[in-house]
mmCIF file of C-alpha atoms in Angstrom:
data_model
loop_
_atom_site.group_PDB
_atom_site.id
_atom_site.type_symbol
_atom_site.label_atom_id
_atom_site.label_comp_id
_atom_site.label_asym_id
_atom_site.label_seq_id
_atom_site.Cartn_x
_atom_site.Cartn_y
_atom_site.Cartn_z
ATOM 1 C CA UNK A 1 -21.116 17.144 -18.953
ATOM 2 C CA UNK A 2 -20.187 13.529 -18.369
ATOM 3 C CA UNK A 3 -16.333 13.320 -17.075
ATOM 4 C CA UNK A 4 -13.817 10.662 -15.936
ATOM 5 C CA UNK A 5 -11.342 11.515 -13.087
ATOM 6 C CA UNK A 6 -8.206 9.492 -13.496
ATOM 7 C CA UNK A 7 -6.266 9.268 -9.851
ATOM 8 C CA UNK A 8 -3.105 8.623 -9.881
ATOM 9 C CA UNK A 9 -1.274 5.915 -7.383
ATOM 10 C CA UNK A 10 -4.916 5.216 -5.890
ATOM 11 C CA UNK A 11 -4.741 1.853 -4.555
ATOM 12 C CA UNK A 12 -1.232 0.838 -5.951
ATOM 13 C CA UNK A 13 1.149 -1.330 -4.822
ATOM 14 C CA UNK A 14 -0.376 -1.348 -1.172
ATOM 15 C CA UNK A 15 -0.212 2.043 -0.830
ATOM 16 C CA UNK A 16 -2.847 5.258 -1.242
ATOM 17 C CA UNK A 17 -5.369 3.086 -0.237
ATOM 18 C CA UNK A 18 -8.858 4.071 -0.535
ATOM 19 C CA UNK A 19 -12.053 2.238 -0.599
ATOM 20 C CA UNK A 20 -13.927 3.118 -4.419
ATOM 21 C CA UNK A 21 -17.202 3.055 -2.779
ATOM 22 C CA UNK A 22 -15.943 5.581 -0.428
ATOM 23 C CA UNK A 23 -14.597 7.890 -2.540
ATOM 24 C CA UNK A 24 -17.655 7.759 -4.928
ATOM 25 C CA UNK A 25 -19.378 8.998 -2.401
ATOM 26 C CA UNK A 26 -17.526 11.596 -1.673
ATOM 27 C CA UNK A 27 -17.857 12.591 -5.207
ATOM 28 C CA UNK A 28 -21.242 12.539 -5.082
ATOM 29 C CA UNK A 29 -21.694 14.647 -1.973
ATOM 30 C CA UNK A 30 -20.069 17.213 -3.737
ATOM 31 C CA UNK A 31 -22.818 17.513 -5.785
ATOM 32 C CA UNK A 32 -21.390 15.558 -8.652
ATOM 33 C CA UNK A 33 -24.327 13.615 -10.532
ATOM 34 C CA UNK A 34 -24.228 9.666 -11.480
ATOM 35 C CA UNK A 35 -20.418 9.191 -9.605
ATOM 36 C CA UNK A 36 -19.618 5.409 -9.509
ATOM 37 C CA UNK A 37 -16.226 3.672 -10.137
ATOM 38 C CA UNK A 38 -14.345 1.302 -12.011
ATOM 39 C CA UNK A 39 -11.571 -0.605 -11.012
ATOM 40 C CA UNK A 40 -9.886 -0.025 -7.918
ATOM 41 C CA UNK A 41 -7.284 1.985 -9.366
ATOM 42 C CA UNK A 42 -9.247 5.214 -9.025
ATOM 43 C CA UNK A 43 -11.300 5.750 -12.021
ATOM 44 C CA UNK A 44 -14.554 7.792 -11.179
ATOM 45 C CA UNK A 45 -17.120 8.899 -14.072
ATOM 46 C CA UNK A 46 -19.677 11.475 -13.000
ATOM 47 C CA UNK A 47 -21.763 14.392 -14.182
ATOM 48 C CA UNK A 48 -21.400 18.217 -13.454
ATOM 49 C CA UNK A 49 -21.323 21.402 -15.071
ATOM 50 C CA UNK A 50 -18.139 22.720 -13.639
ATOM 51 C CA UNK A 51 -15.303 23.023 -16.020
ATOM 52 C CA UNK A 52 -12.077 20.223 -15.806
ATOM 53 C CA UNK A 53 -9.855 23.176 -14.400
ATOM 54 C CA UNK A 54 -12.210 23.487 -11.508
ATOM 55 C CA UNK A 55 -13.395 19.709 -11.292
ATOM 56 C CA UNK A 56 -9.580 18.589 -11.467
ATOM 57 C CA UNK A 57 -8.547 21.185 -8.309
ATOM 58 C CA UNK A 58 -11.951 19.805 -6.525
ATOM 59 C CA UNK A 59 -11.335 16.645 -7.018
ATOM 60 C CA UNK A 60 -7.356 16.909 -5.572
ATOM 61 C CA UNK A 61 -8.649 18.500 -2.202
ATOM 62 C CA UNK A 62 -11.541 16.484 -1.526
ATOM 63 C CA UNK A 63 -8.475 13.564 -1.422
ATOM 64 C CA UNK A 64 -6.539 15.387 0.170
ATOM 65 C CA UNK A 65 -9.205 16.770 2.743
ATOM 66 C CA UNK A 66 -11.036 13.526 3.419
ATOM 67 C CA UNK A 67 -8.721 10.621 2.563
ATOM 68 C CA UNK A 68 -5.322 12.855 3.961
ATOM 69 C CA UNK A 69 -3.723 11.260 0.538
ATOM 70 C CA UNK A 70 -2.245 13.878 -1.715
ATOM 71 C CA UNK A 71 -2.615 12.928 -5.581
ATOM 72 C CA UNK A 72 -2.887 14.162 -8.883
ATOM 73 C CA UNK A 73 -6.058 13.671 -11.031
ATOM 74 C CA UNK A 74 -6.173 13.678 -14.896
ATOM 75 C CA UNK A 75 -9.932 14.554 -15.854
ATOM 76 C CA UNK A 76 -11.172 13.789 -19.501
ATOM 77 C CA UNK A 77 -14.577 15.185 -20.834
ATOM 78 C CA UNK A 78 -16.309 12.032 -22.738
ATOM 79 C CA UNK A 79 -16.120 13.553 -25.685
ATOM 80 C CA UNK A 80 -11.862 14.422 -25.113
ATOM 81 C CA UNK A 81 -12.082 10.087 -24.498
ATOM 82 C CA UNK A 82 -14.006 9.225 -27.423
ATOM 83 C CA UNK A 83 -11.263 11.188 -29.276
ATOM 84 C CA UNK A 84 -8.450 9.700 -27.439
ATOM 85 C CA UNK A 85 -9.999 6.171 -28.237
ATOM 86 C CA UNK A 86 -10.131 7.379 -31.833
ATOM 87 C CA UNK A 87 -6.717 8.448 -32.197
ATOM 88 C CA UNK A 88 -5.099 4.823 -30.893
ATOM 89 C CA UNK A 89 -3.017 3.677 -33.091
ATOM 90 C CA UNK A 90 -4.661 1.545 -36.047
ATOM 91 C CA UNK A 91 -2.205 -1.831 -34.954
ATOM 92 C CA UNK A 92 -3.691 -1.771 -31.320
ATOM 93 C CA UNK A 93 -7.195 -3.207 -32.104
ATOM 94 C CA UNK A 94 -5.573 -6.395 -33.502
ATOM 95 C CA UNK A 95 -1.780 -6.867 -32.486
ATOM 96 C CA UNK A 96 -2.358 -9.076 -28.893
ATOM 97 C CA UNK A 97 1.586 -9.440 -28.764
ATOM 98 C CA UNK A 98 1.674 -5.984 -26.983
ATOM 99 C CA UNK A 99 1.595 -4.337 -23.710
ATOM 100 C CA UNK A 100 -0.709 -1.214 -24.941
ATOM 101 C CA UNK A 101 -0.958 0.975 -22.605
ATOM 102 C CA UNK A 102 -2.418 5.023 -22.491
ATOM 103 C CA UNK A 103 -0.256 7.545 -20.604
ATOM 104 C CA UNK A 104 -2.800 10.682 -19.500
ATOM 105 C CA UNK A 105 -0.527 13.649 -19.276
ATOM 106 C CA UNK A 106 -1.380 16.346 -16.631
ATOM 107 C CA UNK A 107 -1.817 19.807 -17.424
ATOM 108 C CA UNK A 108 0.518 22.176 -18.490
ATOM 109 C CA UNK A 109 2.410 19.210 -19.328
ATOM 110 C CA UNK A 110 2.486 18.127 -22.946
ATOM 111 C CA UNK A 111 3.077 14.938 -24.842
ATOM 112 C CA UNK A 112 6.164 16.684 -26.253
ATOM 113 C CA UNK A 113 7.389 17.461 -22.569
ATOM 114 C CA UNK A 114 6.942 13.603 -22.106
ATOM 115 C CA UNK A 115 8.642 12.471 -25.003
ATOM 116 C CA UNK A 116 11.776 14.401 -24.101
ATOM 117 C CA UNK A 117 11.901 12.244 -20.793
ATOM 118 C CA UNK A 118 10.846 8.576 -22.425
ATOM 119 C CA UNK A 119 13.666 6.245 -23.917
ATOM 120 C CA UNK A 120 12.511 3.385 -26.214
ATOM 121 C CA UNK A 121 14.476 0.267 -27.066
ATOM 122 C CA UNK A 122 13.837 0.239 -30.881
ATOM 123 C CA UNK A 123 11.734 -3.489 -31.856
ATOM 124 C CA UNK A 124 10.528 -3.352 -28.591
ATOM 125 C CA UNK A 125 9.190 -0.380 -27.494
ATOM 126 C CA UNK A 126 6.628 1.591 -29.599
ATOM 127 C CA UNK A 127 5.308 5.357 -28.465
ATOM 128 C CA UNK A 128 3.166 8.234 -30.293
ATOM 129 C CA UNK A 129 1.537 11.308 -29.620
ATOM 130 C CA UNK A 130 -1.714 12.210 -28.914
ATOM 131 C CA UNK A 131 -4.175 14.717 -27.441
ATOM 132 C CA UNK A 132 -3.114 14.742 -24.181
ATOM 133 C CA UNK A 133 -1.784 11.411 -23.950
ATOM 134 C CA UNK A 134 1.253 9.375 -25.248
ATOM 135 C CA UNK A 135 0.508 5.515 -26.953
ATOM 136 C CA UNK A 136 3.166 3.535 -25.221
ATOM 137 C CA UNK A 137 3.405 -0.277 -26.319
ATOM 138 C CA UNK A 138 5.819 -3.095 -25.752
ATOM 139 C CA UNK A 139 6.280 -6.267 -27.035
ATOM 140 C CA UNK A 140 4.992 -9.163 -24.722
ATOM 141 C CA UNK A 141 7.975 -11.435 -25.333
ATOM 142 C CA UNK A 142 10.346 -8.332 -24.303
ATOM 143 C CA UNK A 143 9.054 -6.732 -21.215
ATOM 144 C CA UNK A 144 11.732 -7.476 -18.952
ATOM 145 C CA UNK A 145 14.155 -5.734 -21.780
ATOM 146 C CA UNK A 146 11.443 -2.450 -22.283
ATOM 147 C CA UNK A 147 13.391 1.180 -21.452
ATOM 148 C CA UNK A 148 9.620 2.588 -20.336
ATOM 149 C CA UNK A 149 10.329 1.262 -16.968
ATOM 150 C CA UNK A 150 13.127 4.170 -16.705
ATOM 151 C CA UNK A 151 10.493 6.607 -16.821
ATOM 152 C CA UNK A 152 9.133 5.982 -13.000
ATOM 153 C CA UNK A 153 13.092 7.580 -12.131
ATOM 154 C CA UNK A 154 11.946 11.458 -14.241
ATOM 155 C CA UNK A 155 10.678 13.958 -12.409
ATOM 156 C CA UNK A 156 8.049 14.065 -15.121
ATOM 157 C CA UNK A 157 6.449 10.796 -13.959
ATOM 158 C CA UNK A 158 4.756 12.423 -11.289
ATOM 159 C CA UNK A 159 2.397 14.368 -14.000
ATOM 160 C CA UNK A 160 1.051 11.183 -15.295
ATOM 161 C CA UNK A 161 -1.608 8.465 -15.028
ATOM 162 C CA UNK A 162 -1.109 5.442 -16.885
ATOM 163 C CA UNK A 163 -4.028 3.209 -18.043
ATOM 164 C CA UNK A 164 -4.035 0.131 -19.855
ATOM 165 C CA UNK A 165 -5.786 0.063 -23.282
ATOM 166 C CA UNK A 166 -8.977 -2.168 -21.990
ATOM 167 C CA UNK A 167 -9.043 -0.053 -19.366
ATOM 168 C CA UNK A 168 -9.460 2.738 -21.439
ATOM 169 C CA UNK A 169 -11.969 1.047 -24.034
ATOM 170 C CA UNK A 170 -14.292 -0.351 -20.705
ATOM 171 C CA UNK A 171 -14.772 3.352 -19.042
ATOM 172 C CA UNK A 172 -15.384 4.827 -22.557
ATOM 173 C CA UNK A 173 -17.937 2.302 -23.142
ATOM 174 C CA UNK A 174 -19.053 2.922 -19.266
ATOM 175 C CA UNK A 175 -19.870 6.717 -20.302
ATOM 176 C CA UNK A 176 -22.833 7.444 -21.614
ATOM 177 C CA UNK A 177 -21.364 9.795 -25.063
ATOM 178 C CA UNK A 178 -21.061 6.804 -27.553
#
């Protein structure tokens, strides 16, 4: 089964630095099939048969292990990221006067658990549910006035990965289901 691992705080702002080439192979000398990267920010698509569960806690302790960076790792099935792609909301695909962004949620969190956490400023801030993941836009011309940048300050925060819509689209497209 073809997966994506999605790190999170790989490579961001200066910190959690680690070199993609170096952690795809680490990936791949776990036995991990067809590992290679995209982005910096610590997205790595491979092949295995292990389950997510299992992929997800291997994934956390080779980091950990080799790198001596603890993070948390979102991992998607191609098929769970064809659906995600599927379920964006209709206006995304044409409006280019937002921020769109995809918030992976980490296990046993749920969207709802997010949503409890997230204030929006209403005309400028847009969010939705989906499977595993929240749809979290913003105006352009408004950014500076968005309440989603109150979310880094929630405990919750920590159990997410945030990706930006052509982010998303490019490692979809990258994996080999479509």
């Amino acid at each position: 089964m073809e997966y994506v691992a999605l790190f999170r705080g790989l490579n961001a702002g200066g910190k959690s630095t680690v070199k993609m080439a170096e952690l795809t192979k680490a990936v791949s000398e776990l036995g991990y099939e067809k590992a290679r990267s995209y982005l910096p920010s610590g997205n790595i698509i491979f092949e295995t048969d292990e389950g997510s569960k299992t992929v997800t806690r291997t994934l956390e302790d080779l980091v950990l292990e080799h790198f001596k960076i603890e993070t948390k790792i979102v991992v998607k099935s191609c098929h769970q990221l064809t659906r995600i792609v599927a379920e964006m909301p209709g206006e995304w695909e044409n409006r280019k006067d937002l921020r769109r962004r995809v918030v992976f949620i980490r296990e046993p969190v749920t969207p709802d658990d997010v949503l409890r956490e997230v204030e929006t400023r209403e005309g400028i801030d847009f969010i939705e549910a989906g499977s595993g993941v929240l749809y979290m836009s913003t105006l352009m011309t408004a950014l500076t006035r968005s309440w989603f940048t109150r979310l880094i300050t929630k405990p919750i925060y920590k159990e997410l990965t945030i990706r930006d819509y052509g982010t998303v689209l490019r490692i979809l497209e990258l994996m080999a289901c479509r």
